[in-house]
Structure formats: structure tokens, C-alpha cells
Coordinates of N, CA and C in Angstrom, one line a residue:
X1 N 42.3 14.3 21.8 CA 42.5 13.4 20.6 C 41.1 12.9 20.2
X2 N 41.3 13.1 19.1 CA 39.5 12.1 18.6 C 39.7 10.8 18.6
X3 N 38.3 10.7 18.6 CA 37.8 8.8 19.2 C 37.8 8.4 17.7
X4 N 38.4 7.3 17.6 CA 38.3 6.3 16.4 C 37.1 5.2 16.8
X5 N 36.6 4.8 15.4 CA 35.4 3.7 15.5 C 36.4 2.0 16.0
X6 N 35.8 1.7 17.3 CA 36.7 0.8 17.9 C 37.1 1.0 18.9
X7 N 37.6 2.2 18.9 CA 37.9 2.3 20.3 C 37.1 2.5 21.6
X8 N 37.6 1.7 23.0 CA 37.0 2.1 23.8 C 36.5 3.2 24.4
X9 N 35.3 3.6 24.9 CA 34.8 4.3 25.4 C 35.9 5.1 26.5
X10 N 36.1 6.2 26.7 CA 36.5 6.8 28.1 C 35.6 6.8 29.3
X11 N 36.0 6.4 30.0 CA 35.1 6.3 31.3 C 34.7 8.0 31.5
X12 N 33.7 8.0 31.7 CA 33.1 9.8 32.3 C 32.1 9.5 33.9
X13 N 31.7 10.6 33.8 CA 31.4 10.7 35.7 C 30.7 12.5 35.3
X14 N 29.6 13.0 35.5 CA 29.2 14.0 35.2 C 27.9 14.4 36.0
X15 N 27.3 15.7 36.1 CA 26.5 15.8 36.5 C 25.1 16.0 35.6
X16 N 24.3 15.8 36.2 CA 23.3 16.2 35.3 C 22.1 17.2 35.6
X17 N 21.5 17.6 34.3 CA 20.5 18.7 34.8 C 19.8 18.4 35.8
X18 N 19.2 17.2 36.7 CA 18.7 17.3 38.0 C 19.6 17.6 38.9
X19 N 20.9 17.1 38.8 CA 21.9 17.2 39.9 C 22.2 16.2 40.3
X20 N 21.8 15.2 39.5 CA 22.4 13.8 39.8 C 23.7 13.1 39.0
X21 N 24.4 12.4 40.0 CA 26.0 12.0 38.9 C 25.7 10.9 38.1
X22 N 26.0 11.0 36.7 CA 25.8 10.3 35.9 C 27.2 9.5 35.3
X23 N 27.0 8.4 35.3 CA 28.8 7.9 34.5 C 27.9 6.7 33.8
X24 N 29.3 6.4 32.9 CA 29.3 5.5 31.5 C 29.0 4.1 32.4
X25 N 28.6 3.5 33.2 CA 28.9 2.4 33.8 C 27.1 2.4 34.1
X26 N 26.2 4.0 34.2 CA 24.8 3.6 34.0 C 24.1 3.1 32.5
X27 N 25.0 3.0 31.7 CA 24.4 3.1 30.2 C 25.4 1.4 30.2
X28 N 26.2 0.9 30.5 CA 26.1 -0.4 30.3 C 25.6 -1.3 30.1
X29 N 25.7 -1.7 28.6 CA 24.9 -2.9 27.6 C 23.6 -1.9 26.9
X30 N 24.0 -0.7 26.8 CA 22.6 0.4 26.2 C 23.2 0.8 25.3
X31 N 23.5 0.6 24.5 CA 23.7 1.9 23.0 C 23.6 3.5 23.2
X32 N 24.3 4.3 23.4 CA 24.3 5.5 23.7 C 24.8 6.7 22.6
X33 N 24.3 7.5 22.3 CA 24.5 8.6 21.2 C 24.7 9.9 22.3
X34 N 25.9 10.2 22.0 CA 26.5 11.5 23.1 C 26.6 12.6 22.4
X35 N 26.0 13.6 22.3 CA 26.3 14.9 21.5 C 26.9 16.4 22.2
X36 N 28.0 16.8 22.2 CA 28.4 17.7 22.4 C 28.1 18.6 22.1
X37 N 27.5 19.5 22.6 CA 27.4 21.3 21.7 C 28.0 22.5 22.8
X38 N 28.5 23.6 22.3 CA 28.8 24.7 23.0 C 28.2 25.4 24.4
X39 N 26.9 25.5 23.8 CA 25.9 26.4 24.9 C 24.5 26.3 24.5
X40 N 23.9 26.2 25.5 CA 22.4 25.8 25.6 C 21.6 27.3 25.6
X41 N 20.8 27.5 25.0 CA 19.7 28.6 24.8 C 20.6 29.6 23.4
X42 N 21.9 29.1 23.1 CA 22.2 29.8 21.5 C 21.3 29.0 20.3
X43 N 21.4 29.9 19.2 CA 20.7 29.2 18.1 C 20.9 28.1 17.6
X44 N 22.6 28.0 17.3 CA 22.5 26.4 17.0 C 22.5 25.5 17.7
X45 N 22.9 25.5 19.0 CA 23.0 24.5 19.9 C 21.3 24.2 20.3
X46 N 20.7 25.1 20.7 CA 19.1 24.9 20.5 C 18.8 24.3 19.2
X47 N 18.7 24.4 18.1 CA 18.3 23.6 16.8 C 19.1 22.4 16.9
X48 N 20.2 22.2 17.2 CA 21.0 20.8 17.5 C 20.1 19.9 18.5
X49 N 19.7 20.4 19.9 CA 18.9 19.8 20.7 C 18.0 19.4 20.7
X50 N 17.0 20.1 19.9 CA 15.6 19.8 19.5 C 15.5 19.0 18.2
X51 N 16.3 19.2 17.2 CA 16.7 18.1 16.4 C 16.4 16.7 16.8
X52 N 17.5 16.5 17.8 CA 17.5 15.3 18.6 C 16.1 14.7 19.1
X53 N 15.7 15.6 19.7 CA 14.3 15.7 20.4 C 13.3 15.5 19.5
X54 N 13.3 15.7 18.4 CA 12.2 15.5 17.5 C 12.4 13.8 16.7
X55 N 13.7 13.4 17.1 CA 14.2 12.5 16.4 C 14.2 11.3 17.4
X56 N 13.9 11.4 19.0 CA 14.0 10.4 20.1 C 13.7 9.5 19.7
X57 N 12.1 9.2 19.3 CA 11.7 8.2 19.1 C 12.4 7.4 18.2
X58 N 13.0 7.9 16.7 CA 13.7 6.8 15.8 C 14.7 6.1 16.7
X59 N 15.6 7.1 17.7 CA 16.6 6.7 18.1 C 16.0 5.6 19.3
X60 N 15.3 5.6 20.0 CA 14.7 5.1 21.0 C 14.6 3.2 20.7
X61 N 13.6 3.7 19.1 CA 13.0 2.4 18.8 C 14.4 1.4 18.3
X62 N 15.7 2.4 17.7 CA 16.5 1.7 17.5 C 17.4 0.7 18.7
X63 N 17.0 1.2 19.7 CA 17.8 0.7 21.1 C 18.7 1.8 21.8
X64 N 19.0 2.9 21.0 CA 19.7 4.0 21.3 C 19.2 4.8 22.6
X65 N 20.3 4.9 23.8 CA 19.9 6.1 24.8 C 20.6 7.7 24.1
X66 N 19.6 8.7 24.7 CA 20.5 10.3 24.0 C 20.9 10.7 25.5
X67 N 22.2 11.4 25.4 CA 22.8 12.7 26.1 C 23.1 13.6 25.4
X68 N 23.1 15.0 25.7 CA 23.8 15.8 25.5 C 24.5 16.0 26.4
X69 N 25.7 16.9 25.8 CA 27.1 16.8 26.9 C 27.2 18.9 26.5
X70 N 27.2 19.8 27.5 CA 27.9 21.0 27.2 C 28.4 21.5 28.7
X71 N 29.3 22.8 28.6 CA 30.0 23.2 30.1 C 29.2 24.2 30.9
X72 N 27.7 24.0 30.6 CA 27.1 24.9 31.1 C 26.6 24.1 32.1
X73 N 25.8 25.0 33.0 CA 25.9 24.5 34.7 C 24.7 23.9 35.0
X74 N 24.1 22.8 35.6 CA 23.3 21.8 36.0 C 21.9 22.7 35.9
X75 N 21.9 24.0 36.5 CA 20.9 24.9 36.8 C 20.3 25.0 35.5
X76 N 21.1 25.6 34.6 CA 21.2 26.1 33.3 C 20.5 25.0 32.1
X77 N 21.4 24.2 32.4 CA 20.7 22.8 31.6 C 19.1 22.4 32.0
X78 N 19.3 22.6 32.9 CA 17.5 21.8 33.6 C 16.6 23.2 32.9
X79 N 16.7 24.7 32.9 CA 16.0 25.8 32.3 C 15.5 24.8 31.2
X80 N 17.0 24.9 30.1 CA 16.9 24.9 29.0 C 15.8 23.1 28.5
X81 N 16.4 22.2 29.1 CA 15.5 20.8 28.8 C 14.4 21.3 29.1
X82 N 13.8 21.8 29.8 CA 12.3 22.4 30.4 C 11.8 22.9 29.2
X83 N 12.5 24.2 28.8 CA 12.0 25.1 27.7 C 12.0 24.4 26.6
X84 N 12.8 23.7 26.4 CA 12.3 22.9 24.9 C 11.9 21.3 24.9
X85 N 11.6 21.0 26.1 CA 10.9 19.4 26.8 C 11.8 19.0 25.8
X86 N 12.8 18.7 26.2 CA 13.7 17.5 25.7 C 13.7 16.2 26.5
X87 N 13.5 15.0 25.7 CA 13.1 13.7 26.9 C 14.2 13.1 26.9
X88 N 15.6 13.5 26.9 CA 16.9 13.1 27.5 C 17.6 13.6 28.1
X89 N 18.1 13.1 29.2 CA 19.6 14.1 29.8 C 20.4 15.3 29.4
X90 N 21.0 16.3 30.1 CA 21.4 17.0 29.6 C 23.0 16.7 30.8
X91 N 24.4 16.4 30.5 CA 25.6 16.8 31.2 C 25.8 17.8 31.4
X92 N 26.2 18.5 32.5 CA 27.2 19.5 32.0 C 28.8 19.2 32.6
X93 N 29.6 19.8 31.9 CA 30.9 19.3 31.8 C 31.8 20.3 31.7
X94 N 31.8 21.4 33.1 CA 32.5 23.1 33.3 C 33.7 23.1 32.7
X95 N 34.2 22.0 33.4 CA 36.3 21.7 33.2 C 36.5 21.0 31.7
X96 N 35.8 20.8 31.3 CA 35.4 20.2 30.0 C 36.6 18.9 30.1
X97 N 36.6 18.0 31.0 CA 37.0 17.0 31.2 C 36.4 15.8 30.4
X98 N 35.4 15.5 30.5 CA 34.8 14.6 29.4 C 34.8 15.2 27.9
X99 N 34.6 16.2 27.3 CA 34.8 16.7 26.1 C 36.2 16.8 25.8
X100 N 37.3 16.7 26.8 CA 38.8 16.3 26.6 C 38.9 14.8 26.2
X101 N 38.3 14.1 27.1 CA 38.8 12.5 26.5 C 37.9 12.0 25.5
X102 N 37.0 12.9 25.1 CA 35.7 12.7 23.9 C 36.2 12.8 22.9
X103 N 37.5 13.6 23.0 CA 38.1 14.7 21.6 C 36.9 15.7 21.0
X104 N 36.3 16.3 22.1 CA 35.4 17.4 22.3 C 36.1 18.2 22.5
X105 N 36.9 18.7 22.5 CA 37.5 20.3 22.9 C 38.8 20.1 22.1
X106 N 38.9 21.3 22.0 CA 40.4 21.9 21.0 C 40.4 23.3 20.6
X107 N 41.3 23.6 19.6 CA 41.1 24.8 18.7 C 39.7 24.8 17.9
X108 N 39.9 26.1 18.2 CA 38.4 26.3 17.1 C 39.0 28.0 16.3
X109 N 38.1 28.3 15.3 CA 38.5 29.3 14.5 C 37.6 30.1 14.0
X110 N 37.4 31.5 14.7 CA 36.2 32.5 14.7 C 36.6 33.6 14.2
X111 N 36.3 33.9 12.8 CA 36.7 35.6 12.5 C 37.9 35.5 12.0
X112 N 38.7 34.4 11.9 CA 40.1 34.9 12.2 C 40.9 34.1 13.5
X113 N 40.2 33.9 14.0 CA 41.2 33.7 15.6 C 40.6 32.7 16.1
X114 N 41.6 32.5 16.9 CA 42.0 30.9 17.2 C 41.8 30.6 18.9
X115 N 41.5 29.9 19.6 CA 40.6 29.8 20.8 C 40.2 28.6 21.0
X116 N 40.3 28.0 22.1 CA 40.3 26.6 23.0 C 38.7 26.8 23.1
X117 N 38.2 25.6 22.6 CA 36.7 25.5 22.9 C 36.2 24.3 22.8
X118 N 34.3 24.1 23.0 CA 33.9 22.4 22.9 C 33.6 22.9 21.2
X119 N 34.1 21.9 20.5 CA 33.9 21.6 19.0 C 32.7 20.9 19.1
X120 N 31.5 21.0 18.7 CA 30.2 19.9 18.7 C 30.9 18.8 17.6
X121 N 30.5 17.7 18.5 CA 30.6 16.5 18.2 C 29.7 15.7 18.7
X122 N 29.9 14.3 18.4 CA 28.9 13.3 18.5 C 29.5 12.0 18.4
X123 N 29.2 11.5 19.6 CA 29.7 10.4 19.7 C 29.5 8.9 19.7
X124 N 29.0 7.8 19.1 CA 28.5 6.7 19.7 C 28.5 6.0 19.8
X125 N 28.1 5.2 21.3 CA 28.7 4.2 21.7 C 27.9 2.8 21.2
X126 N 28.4 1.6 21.3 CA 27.7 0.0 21.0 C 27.2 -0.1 22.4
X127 N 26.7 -0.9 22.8 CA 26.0 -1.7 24.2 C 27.4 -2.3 24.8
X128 N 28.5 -2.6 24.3 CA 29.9 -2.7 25.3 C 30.6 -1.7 25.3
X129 N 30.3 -0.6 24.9 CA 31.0 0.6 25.4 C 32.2 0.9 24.6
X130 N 31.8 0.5 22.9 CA 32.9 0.8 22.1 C 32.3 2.0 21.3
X131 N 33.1 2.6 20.8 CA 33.0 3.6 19.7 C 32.6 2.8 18.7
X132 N 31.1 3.4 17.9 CA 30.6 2.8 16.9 C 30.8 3.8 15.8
X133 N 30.6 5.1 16.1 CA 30.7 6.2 15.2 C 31.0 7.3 16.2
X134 N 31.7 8.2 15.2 CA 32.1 9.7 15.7 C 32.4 10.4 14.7
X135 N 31.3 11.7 14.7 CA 31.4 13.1 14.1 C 32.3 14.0 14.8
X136 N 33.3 14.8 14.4 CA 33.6 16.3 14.8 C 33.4 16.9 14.3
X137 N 33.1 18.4 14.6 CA 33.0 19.9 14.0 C 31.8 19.7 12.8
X138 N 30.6 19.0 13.4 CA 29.9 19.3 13.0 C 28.7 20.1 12.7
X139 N 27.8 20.4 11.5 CA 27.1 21.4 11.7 C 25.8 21.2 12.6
X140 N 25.3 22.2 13.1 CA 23.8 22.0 14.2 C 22.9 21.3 13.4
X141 N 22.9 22.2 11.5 CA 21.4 22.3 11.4 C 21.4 20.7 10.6
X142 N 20.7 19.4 10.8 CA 20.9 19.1 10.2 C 21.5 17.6 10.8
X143 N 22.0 17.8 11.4 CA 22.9 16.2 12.2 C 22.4 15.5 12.8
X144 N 21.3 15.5 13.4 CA 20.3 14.6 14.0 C 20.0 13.6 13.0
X145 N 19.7 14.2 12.3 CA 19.2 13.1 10.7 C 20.2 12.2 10.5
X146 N 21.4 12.8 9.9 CA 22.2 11.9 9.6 C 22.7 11.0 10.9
X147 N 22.6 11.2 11.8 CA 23.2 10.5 12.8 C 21.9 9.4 12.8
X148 N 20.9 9.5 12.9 CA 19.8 8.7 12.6 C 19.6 8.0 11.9
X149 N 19.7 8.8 10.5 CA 19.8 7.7 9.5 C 21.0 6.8 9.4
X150 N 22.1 7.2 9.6 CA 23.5 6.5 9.7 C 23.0 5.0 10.7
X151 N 22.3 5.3 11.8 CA 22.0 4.1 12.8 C 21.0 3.1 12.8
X152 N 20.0 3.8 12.1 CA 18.8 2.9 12.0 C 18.5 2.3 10.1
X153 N 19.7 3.0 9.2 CA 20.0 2.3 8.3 C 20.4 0.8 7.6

């Protein structure tokens, strides 16, 4: 189910590209911008990431921390943040348990056909752990901006 502006955060618990467990309880009283994408080293999910990455600093100076959130595996994620020095976290989230209580996963529609997947989204939180904003199904090229300008507006 998607997150409404207001609502509380879902508590998550996740690993991250070092291998260390990350949950919503380390970002308390932090402003946090959570972005969901499919797969790390595809084209848009790569232009989604770097996006962000080119964009840290606005978000930074705003008060904002970045994650990305995808179901690819700790190994995988650490490659990919390497290869494109991204200076934020990367989740991964196999069972796509957090992209379920995110309202990150659902139908999706390719070609014609219909298929259970993570929908990129974007999530973000206030400093007490409320929903301030949330995008679904949105596009890679391009979203970093608006989510930026939307915050630091």
C-alpha cells in the first residue's frame, strides 16, 4: 500500500553494501530521502543513482540523509557504489520486505504483461519519522531534481 504524506514511517531493518544492519531507529531526528530502484548497474537505475549523487550536496546542506533501497545483494551494491563513488548507502532488500511496507513493490506492466516487482519510488521522511513526501512509479531520468527542488524550495 502506498505511504500517504503524514503517515508514520514503517520501521525497516536492512543490510547494507558494507554488510552492516541498518534500521530507521539510526536516522532518528535526521530527515531522510529513501529511493527505491529495480537493479544496480541497469541504465536507469544507474542514472537514478548518480543523479542523487550529483545532487548530495543540495540534499546534505538541506539537513537531508540519502539511501537507496534495491533487492540486489550487499556484494553487488558495494561493486556498484564503488563504480560510481556514490557518498550514500546503498540497502539491499532480496524479500523486498521494506519495498512492501514502503509501497515499493506491486504490479508493474512490460510489453503487455503484468509481473510483481520494486516500482522506483521515493520516499521522505521528517526528522520524527513521518512521511513528508512520496513519489511512485517514477521516472529515473530526472527525479533527483525534483525531489530536490521539492525540499530545498
Amino acid at each position: 500500500m502506498k505511504l500517504e504524506t503524514g503517515a508514520e514511517a514503517p520501521y525497516f531493518s536492512a543490510t547494507d553494501d558494507e554488510g552492516t544492519t541498518v534500521t530507521l531507529d539510526d536516522y532518528a531526528g535526521h530527515p531522510l530521502v529513501l529511493f527505491f530502484y529495480p537493479k544496480a548497474f541497469t541504465p536507469g537505475c544507474t542514472a537514478e543513482s548518480c543523479d542523487f549523487r550529483d545532487r548530495h550536496d543540495t540534499f546534505y546542506k538541506a539537513g537531508y540523509e540519502i539511501l537507496g533501497v534495491s533487492p540486489d545483494a550487499p556484494e553487488k551494491l558495494a561493486e556498484f557504489r564503488a563504480e560510481y563513488e556514490l557518498p550514500f548507502s546503498l540497502l539491499s532488500d532480496p524479500d523486498h520486505v521494506m519495498a512492501d511496507a514502503y509501497g515499493a513493490w506491486g504490479i508493474k506492466k512490460n510489453y503487455g504483461k503484468e509481473y510483481e516487482g520494486l516500482i522506483r519510488s521515493t520516499i521522505v521522511l521528517d526528522a520524527g519519522g513521518t512521511v513528508e513526501q512520496a513519489w511512485y512509479n517514477v521516472r529515473a531520468k530526472g527525479h533527483a531534481e525534483r525531489v530536490a527542488k521539492e525540499l530545498t524550495e
